[in-house]
Every structure is written in structure tokens, then in C-alpha cells.
Amino acid sequence: MKSLKVVFLGTPEFAKNSLEAIYRSSHQVVGVVTVADKASGRGQKIHQSPVKEFAVAHQIPVFQPEKLRNPEFLEELKSLNADIFVVVAFRMMPKVLFEMPAMGTFNLHASLLPDYRGAAPINYAIINGEKKSGVTTFFINEKIDEGNILLQKEIDILPDENAGSLHDRLMELGGKLVVETLDRLAEGSIEEKPQPQVENPKNAYKIFKEDTRINWDLPLKTIHQFILGMSPYPSAFTTLKIGEGEKGLKIFGGRYEISNHGQPAGTLDISKNVFKIYTRDGIYYPLEIQLEGKKRMNVKDFLNGFKNFDEIKMA
């Protein structure tokens, strides 16, 4: 089988796993493109992306252009004579870039396309209570996540699985699929197929802060899936009124109980041994939480930190 020369484009841990899989395969990674180093955290220390860290550790040339249309960057990339570009969790690419290699550019997406095109496919699969998810490799074109499909692999979503767990499983599956895609492209055994035309495909739009607030008026099962789908990141939140002030409370998980309790939705019942929130059709019991300004903890430790529970209300 022919060994392909690959340029890899990606940034987070999800992408690093695929880069490592290619590096350990029969194919050759001749360059890596990732975001610029950023200052973050206390002390604003400079941090490299996981993809850059791996590339530097394995002596792979790294490119961090501010603009992907930069002529110098494009010339440098062209000089690598890559057969193909592989993209995992990167930004939108101009045509001049994704059309550069002779074999084209393919992307790994964490859903079974055409469903869940967009920035947050893993979160929305959990939020919507899907039973299955998967990964897709497809050739990039000028429309977001709409290119011809190369390969797909499907997995079951586990009961009460959160976005973090599904992310990690799809990350592993994705690395294997990327290498399989390269292998089969090298031997000419893939027949690319246009994505099926679906009248109303499920979307996975980018999630903003305002999208993460919990609506306690929704059905309890919907709330539970929403919290799981936002956990651990970007994390679902509600707001508590504590004394005269208000603080955000992130909820990472919990259990629920369908019941006809007669309490208004969003009512909080909290004491030394109890933390429950009433919804219109049951009770939600948070189990892992983080109060604004505090560290993440289990609900028992959270309750041990308070004395006057009468001061705590839902905002």
C-alpha cells in the first residue's frame, strides 16, 4: 500500500488523537497547522494547543498562521508536496487551501452526517436523547460539513452518558477511522458518496453562554438530557439567590424522579441533607455541582458548606 504524505490541521485533544493515530500508521505527517499559542489561566501563561505539543515532541514542522490566505504560509505548505490534507476540529478553510493537495482535503466530523452538522455535534446528540452517534470522514467543499462522505462508523450512546464520555469514545473511534480512510484512499478502494438529502437535518450550532441556562419549566427528562449534554463542557447552569446576591450554579449531573408533587416548576428545596429542584412533572436531584467562585464538588460537600439554608433560593 502506498504511504501518503499528510498535512494535518487541528487544535484540541480530539484532534491530537487523530494526529497520533496517523503518526503511528504507515503514512507520513509532513506538517501540522494549528492555532497560535494563547495566554490563559492565572498568570496568563502561554499555552500551546494539544496538536502543537504532539507535533513539537515528534519533530513535525508546525505552522500557526493568523490568516489561512497568507501567501507566505500557502507557499510553505505547498512546498511540502503533501498528497492529502486531514482536518480535525479546525476552523473554516479557504478554497485555495483545501484544494491544494492532489488528493484533496478530508475532515473528521463527530456525527453521522448529514445529521448534526456544526460546531457541537456531541453535545446535541446527548441533549436530544439520541440512541446512536458516530464519526464521519468526508471531503471538504465550500459548504460547512456538506462534502461527499468517505467512511462512517456508528456506536451506541450509553444510558445516562454525558457529552464528555461520548467525546472520549468518539475521539478514539475517530482516530481509527482517519487512518482507515487514508489507507483506503491510498489503495483506491473508497467510493465517495454525496450526503443524503434530508429535509430537516438535525443541527449542531455553536453553543453560547446564554444557551447553557437550564429551563426548569421543561419536562424533567428533557432537563436531564440537557444537563448531560452540557457536561462537563460548556456545562449547564442555573442561578441561586444567596442572601442579597446571586450566583451561578453549574450542574454536571444528577438523578431524577417523575412525580406529581404539586410544586411550581423551579422551586428549590434545600437543607443539610437534601438538594432538590421541582419541575413540572417531577424532581431533579443534582449530584455534582459548582457554585460560582468555588471548585467543582459533590452535592454532599456543597451542603456541608452552608449553615443558613433559608437564605438560598432559586433566582
XYZ file of C-alpha atoms in Angstrom:
315
model
C 0.000 0.000 0.000
C 1.243 3.490 -0.859
C 2.320 5.669 2.059
C 0.664 9.085 1.792
C 2.313 12.376 2.730
C -0.145 14.140 5.046
C -0.552 17.681 6.332
C -2.696 17.667 9.468
C -4.849 20.627 10.548
C -6.381 20.659 14.028
C -6.241 22.085 17.533
C -7.804 20.340 20.584
C -7.308 16.976 22.282
C -9.931 15.419 19.994
C -7.713 16.307 17.026
C -4.459 15.271 18.705
C -5.719 11.701 18.978
C -6.172 11.513 15.201
C -2.758 13.105 14.592
C -1.143 10.487 16.811
C -3.002 7.693 15.008
C -1.714 8.930 11.633
C 1.812 9.353 13.022
C 1.811 5.717 14.202
C 0.420 4.449 10.878
C 2.258 3.769 7.614
C 1.577 7.336 6.444
C 3.924 10.294 6.884
C 2.908 13.528 8.614
C 4.955 16.204 6.844
C 3.416 19.227 8.560
C 0.884 20.371 11.136
C -1.259 23.519 11.068
C -2.805 24.708 14.339
C -3.848 27.877 16.185
C -1.405 30.407 17.570
C -0.223 29.932 21.162
C -2.503 31.685 23.651
C -2.169 33.187 27.104
C -4.665 31.707 29.560
C -5.264 30.880 33.210
C -3.745 32.531 36.239
C -0.635 34.441 35.348
C -1.651 34.393 31.675
C 0.886 31.701 30.847
C 1.382 30.901 27.171
C -0.209 27.579 26.235
C 0.242 25.512 23.101
C -2.589 23.524 21.550
C -2.531 19.742 22.203
C -1.875 19.258 18.481
C 1.190 21.532 18.594
C 2.516 19.835 21.727
C 2.404 16.459 19.985
C 3.966 17.814 16.788
C 6.836 19.519 18.612
C 7.505 16.394 20.701
C 7.807 14.345 17.497
C 9.765 16.877 15.415
C 6.937 17.556 12.953
C 7.044 21.024 11.308
C 4.361 23.312 12.795
C 2.582 26.229 11.095
C 0.490 28.757 13.068
C -0.708 31.378 10.572
C -3.001 34.164 11.727
C -4.629 34.132 8.293
C -5.030 30.989 6.225
C -4.802 33.006 2.997
C -1.362 34.376 3.879
C 0.739 33.943 0.673
C 3.927 33.008 2.561
C 2.114 30.348 4.558
C 0.475 28.925 1.429
C 3.838 28.743 -0.359
C 5.462 26.995 2.608
C 2.623 24.479 2.779
C 2.772 23.887 -0.971
C 6.494 23.150 -0.751
C 5.758 20.132 1.478
C 4.236 18.353 -1.542
C 1.609 16.623 0.577
C -0.679 14.110 -1.117
C -3.614 14.947 1.134
C -4.710 17.229 3.984
C -6.570 15.848 7.024
C -8.688 18.221 9.133
C -9.996 17.505 12.644
C -11.598 20.205 14.830
C -10.115 23.178 12.970
C -11.542 26.387 11.583
C -13.160 27.163 8.238
C -10.703 26.839 5.369
C -10.499 28.878 2.167
C -10.793 27.067 -1.150
C -7.198 27.884 -2.064
C -6.107 25.827 0.934
C -8.391 22.785 0.842
C -7.892 22.363 -2.918
C -4.090 22.486 -2.658
C -3.216 18.758 -2.349
C -3.706 16.488 -5.369
C -5.980 14.088 -3.455
C -7.958 16.854 -1.764
C -8.726 17.507 1.906
C -10.930 15.414 4.153
C -12.432 16.188 7.529
C -13.381 14.038 10.519
C -16.758 15.029 11.992
C -18.173 13.668 15.253
C -21.624 12.719 13.974
C -23.345 10.547 11.417
C -23.712 13.116 8.664
C -25.916 14.665 7.359
C -27.281 14.980 10.923
C -25.564 17.313 13.375
C -23.580 19.500 11.044
C -21.966 22.307 13.010
C -19.719 23.036 15.974
C -21.313 20.964 18.761
C -22.461 17.569 17.382
C -21.577 15.588 20.519
C -23.462 17.922 22.859
C -26.609 17.946 20.741
C -26.664 14.161 20.266
C -26.879 13.801 24.065
C -29.253 16.763 24.562
C -31.678 15.303 22.012
C -31.592 11.851 23.591
C -30.167 10.067 20.551
C -29.550 6.327 20.865
C -26.673 6.299 18.360
C -23.816 8.529 17.308
C -20.651 8.050 15.301
C -17.928 9.610 13.188
C -17.771 10.523 9.512
C -14.905 11.308 7.164
C -15.812 13.458 4.167
C -14.139 15.587 1.513
C -14.291 19.296 2.320
C -16.052 21.655 -0.064
C -17.231 25.258 0.254
C -20.296 24.360 2.328
C -19.889 23.549 6.017
C -19.957 19.770 6.686
C -21.704 19.029 3.385
C -18.969 17.344 1.310
C -19.040 13.811 -0.099
C -18.879 11.083 2.544
C -15.930 8.704 2.559
C -16.475 6.443 5.598
C -18.702 6.292 8.694
C -18.611 4.314 11.915
C -21.552 4.112 14.324
C -21.692 3.490 18.084
C -24.472 3.227 20.654
C -24.906 6.051 23.144
C -24.935 4.532 26.632
C -27.754 5.140 29.158
C -27.146 8.382 31.076
C -23.936 9.025 29.118
C -22.732 12.618 29.166
C -21.033 14.632 26.435
C -17.592 14.131 27.983
C -17.816 10.350 27.894
C -19.180 10.296 24.342
C -16.462 12.757 23.279
C -13.740 10.409 24.515
C -15.233 7.353 22.805
C -15.726 9.184 19.516
C -12.193 10.563 19.758
C -10.791 7.014 19.854
C -13.120 5.825 17.105
C -12.286 8.874 15.003
C -8.549 8.254 15.102
C -9.080 4.747 13.762
C -11.454 5.972 11.059
C -8.989 8.637 9.881
C -6.257 6.021 9.383
C -8.681 3.621 7.678
C -9.731 6.464 5.358
C -6.097 7.206 4.466
C -5.372 3.505 3.912
C -8.313 3.032 1.610
C -7.694 6.260 -0.310
C -4.104 5.106 -0.835
C -5.260 1.809 -2.300
C -8.160 3.390 -4.219
C -10.881 1.350 -2.512
C -13.233 4.149 -1.369
C -16.192 5.317 -3.380
C -17.139 8.777 -2.125
C -20.860 9.376 -1.882
C -22.904 12.591 -1.765
C -24.613 13.149 1.564
C -28.257 12.036 1.630
C -30.720 14.843 1.093
C -32.662 15.266 4.348
C -35.497 17.762 4.515
C -34.863 18.756 8.120
C -31.387 17.597 9.207
C -30.639 17.926 12.923
C -28.266 20.821 13.515
C -25.437 21.315 15.991
C -24.977 25.066 16.113
C -22.230 26.614 18.214
C -23.225 26.839 21.884
C -23.016 30.238 23.564
C -23.221 31.069 27.285
C -26.890 32.054 27.098
C -27.697 28.649 25.575
C -26.491 26.809 28.679
C -29.081 28.083 31.176
C -31.430 25.371 32.453
C -35.147 25.941 31.832
C -36.914 24.301 34.777
C -40.285 24.646 33.022
C -39.353 21.909 30.543
C -40.198 18.218 31.047
C -37.884 16.528 33.549
C -36.388 14.026 31.090
C -35.569 16.918 28.710
C -33.828 18.792 31.540
C -31.833 15.687 32.495
C -30.628 15.181 28.909
C -29.771 18.876 28.610
C -27.561 18.715 31.711
C -25.848 15.532 30.463
C -25.360 17.093 27.025
C -23.628 20.133 28.521
C -21.427 18.120 30.898
C -18.608 18.670 31.557
C -18.304 21.437 28.989
C -19.655 24.049 28.474
C -21.791 22.975 31.486
C -25.443 23.746 32.207
C -26.206 26.324 34.867
C -28.951 27.856 36.939
C -28.878 30.887 39.256
C -29.254 30.865 43.028
C -30.160 33.804 45.197
C -27.982 33.624 48.302
C -28.827 36.341 50.795
C -28.773 39.648 48.916
C -26.699 38.403 45.979
C -26.980 35.989 43.055
C -24.540 33.308 41.986
C -24.437 30.916 39.060
C -24.552 27.225 39.844
C -23.207 24.755 37.293
C -24.796 21.309 37.381
C -22.791 18.453 35.874
C -25.096 15.561 36.644
C -27.840 14.219 38.826
C -30.766 11.859 39.056
C -34.464 12.451 38.602
C -37.794 11.146 39.772
C -41.073 11.541 37.912
C -43.800 12.561 40.380
C -46.958 14.601 40.788
C -45.756 16.869 43.609
C -47.898 19.968 43.156
C -44.975 22.411 43.499
C -44.314 25.194 40.963
C -41.575 24.380 38.441
C -38.207 25.763 39.534
C -38.941 25.593 43.271
C -35.848 24.770 45.336
C -35.943 22.518 48.408
C -32.605 22.616 50.199
C -31.427 21.585 53.663
C -28.477 19.856 55.336
C -29.351 16.518 53.681
C -31.497 17.492 50.689
C -30.995 19.391 47.444
C -33.867 19.014 45.053
C -35.438 21.143 42.351
C -39.053 20.677 41.322
C -40.015 20.593 37.665
C -43.492 20.439 36.177
C -43.504 16.630 36.173
C -41.008 15.551 38.816
C -37.958 16.260 40.953
C -34.342 16.708 39.922
C -31.581 15.855 42.411
C -28.224 17.477 41.466
C -25.281 15.250 42.376
C -22.239 17.135 41.083
C -22.166 20.925 41.066
C -20.012 24.035 41.111
C -21.046 27.303 42.726
C -19.654 30.420 41.072
C -16.252 31.183 42.616
C -15.886 27.695 44.105
C -14.460 24.402 42.878
C -16.497 21.535 41.446
C -17.779 19.180 44.166
C -20.372 16.557 45.040
C -23.645 17.777 46.479
C -22.909 16.422 49.979
C -19.780 18.574 50.296
C -21.702 21.537 48.862
C -24.422 21.224 51.507
C -21.849 20.865 54.290
C -20.545 24.313 53.337
C -23.789 26.083 54.298
C -25.433 26.817 57.633
C -28.405 29.092 56.885
C -30.374 27.302 54.150
C -33.261 29.764 54.458
C -31.070 32.311 52.642
C -30.815 30.136 49.480
C -33.487 30.436 46.812
C -33.765 29.953 43.049
C -33.220 33.315 41.378
